[in-house]
Short mmCIF file of C-alpha atoms in Angstrom, two decimals:
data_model
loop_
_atom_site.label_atom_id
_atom_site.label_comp_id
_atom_site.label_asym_id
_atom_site.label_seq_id
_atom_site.Cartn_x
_atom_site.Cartn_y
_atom_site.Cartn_z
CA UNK A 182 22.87 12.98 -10.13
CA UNK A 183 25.70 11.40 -11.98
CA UNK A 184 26.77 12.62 -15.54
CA UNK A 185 25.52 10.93 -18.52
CA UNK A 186 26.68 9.95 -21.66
CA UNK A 187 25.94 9.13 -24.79
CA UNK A 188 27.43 5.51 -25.06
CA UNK A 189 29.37 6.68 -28.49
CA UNK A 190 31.20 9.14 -25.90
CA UNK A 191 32.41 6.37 -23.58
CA UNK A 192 35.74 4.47 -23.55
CA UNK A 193 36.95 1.01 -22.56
CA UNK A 194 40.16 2.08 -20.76
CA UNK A 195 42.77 -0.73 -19.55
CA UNK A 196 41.18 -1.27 -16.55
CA UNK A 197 38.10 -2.64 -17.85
CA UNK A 198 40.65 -4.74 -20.27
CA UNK A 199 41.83 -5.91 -17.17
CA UNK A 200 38.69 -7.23 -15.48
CA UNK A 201 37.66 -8.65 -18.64
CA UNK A 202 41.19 -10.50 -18.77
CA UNK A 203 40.64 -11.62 -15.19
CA UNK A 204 37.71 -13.13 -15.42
CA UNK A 205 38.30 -15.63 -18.40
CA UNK A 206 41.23 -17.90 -18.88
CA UNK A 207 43.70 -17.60 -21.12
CA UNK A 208 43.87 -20.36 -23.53
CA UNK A 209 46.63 -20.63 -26.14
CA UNK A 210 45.02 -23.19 -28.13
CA UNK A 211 41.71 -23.33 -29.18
CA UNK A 212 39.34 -25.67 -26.78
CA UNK A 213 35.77 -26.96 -27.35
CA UNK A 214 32.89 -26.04 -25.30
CA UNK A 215 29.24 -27.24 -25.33
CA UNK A 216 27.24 -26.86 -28.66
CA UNK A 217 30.31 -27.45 -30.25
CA UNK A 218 31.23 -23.81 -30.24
CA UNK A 219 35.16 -23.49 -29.80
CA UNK A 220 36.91 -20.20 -28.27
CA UNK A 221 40.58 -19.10 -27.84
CA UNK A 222 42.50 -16.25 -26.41
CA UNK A 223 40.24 -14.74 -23.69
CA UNK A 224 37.04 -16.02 -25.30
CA UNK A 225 36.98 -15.31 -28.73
CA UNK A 226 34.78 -16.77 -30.90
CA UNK A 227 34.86 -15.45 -34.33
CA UNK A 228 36.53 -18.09 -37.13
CA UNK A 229 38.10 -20.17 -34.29
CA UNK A 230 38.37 -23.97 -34.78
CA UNK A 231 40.19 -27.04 -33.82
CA UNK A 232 43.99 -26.98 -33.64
CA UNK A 233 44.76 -23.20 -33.84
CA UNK A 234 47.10 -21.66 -31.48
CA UNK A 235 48.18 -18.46 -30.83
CA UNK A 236 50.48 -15.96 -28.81
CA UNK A 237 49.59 -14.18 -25.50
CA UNK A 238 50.16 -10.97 -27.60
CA UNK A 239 47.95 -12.35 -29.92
CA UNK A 240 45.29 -13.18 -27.63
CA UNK A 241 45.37 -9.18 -26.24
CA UNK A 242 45.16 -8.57 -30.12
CA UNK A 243 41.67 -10.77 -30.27
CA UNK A 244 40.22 -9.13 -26.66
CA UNK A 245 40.78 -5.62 -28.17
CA UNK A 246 39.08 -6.69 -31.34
CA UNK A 247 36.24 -8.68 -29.45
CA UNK A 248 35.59 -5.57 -27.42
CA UNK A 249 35.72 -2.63 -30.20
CA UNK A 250 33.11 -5.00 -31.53
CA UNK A 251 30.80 -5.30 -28.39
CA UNK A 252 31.58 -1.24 -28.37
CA UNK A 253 30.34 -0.82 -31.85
CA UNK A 254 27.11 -3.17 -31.25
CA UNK A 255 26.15 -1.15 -28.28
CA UNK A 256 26.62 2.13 -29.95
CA UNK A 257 24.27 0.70 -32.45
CA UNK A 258 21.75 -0.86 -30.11
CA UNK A 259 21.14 1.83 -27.42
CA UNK A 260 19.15 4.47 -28.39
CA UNK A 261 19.30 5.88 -24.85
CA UNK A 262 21.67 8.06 -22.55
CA UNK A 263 23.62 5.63 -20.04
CA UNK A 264 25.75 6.68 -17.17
CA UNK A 265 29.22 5.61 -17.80
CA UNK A 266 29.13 2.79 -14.86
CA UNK A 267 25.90 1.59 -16.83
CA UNK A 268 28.25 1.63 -19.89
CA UNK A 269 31.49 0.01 -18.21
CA UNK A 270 28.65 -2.87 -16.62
CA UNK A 271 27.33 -3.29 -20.43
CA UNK A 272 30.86 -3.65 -21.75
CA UNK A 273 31.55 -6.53 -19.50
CA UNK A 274 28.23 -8.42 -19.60
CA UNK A 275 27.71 -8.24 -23.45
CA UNK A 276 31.23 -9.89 -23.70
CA UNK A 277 30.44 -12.28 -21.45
CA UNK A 278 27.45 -13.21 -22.49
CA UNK A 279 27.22 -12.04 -26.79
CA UNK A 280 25.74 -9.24 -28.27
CA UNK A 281 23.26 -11.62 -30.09
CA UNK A 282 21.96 -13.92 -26.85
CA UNK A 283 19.00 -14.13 -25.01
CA UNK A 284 20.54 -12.29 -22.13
CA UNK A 285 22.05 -9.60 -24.25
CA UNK A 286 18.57 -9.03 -25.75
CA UNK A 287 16.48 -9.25 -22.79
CA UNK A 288 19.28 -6.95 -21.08
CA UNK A 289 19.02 -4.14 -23.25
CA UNK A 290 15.30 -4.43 -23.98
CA UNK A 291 15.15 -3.73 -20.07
CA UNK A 292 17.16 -0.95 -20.40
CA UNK A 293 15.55 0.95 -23.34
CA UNK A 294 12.10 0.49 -21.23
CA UNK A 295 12.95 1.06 -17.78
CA UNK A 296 16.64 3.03 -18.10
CA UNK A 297 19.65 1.86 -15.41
CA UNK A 298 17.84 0.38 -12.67
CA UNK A 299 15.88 -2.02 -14.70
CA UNK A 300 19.26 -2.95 -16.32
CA UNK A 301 20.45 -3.87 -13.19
CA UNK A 302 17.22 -5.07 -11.58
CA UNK A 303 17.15 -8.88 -11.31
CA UNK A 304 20.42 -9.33 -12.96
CA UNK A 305 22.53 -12.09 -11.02
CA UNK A 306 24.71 -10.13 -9.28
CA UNK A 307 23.07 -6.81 -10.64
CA UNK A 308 24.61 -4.92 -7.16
CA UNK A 309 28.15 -6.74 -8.47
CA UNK A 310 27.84 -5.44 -11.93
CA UNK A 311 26.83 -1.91 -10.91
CA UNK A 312 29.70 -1.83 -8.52
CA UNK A 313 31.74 -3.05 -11.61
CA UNK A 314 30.90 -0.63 -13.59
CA UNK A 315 31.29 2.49 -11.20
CA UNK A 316 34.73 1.31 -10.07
CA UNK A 317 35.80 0.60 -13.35
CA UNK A 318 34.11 4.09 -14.92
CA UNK A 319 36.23 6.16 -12.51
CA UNK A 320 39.38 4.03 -12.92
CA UNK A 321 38.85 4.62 -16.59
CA UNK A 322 38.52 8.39 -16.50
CA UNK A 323 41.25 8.72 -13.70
CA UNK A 324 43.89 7.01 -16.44
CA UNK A 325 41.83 9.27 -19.63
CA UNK A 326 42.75 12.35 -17.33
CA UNK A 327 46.29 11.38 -16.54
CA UNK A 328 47.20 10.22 -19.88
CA UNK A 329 46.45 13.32 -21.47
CA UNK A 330 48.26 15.50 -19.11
#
């Protein structure tokens, strides 16, 4: 049986940083998507409008901040103990998809009633995202471990 956590006892280590990079383009300036919403950096939403630009340092600035923020919403939101690739998975998808969705929501409410497998269950990709999360969970702890040697 795999160790659990509490989710305020997990970390975001670089290499989930690094998936999360990969997976959305960096944009230097901000661009407009449907309902009007506009994004910069690697996805950021918060106070962005037309005609800002920014640095690539900046935008690693913005990712770190977007994610301590989808950290501190799921610390708040899951009342439950989740395995750390459950955690890593959560991570990703919440960013992807924002804490306050539909898909977010439905998400979680699946895991409060039904625990890890109903997280995953139906998901698109669910096998993807649990793979996600346990490579990611054991990259993370392999650099926690080696850091603090």
């Amino acid at each position: 049986m795999p160790k659990l956590y509490l989710p305020n006892n997990h970390c975001v280590g670089r290499d989930t940083l690094l998936a999360l990079r990969s997976r959305h383009v960096l944009a230097t300036s901000s661009r407009q998507y449907a309902q009007g919403r506009y994004e910069i950096g690697y996805g950021s939403r918060n106070g962005v409008g037309p005609g800002l630009s920014i640095s690539p340092c900046q935008a690693e600035d913005l990712l770190r901040n977007d994610v301590q923020y989808v950290e501190a919403f799921i610390r708040m939101a899951v009342a439950r103990r989740i395995s750390d690739r459950a955690y890593q998975a959560l991570v990703s998808f919440i960013f992807d998809v924002g804490p306050k969705s539909d898909p977010a929501r439905e998400r979680l409410s699946r895991l409060h009633e039904g625990g890890e497998d109903a997280f995953f269950d139906g998901l698109a990709g669910g096998a993807e995202w649990s793979r996600f999360g346990e490579h990611i969970g054991r990259s993370a702890r392999f650099f926690e471990v080696n850091q603090a040697g």
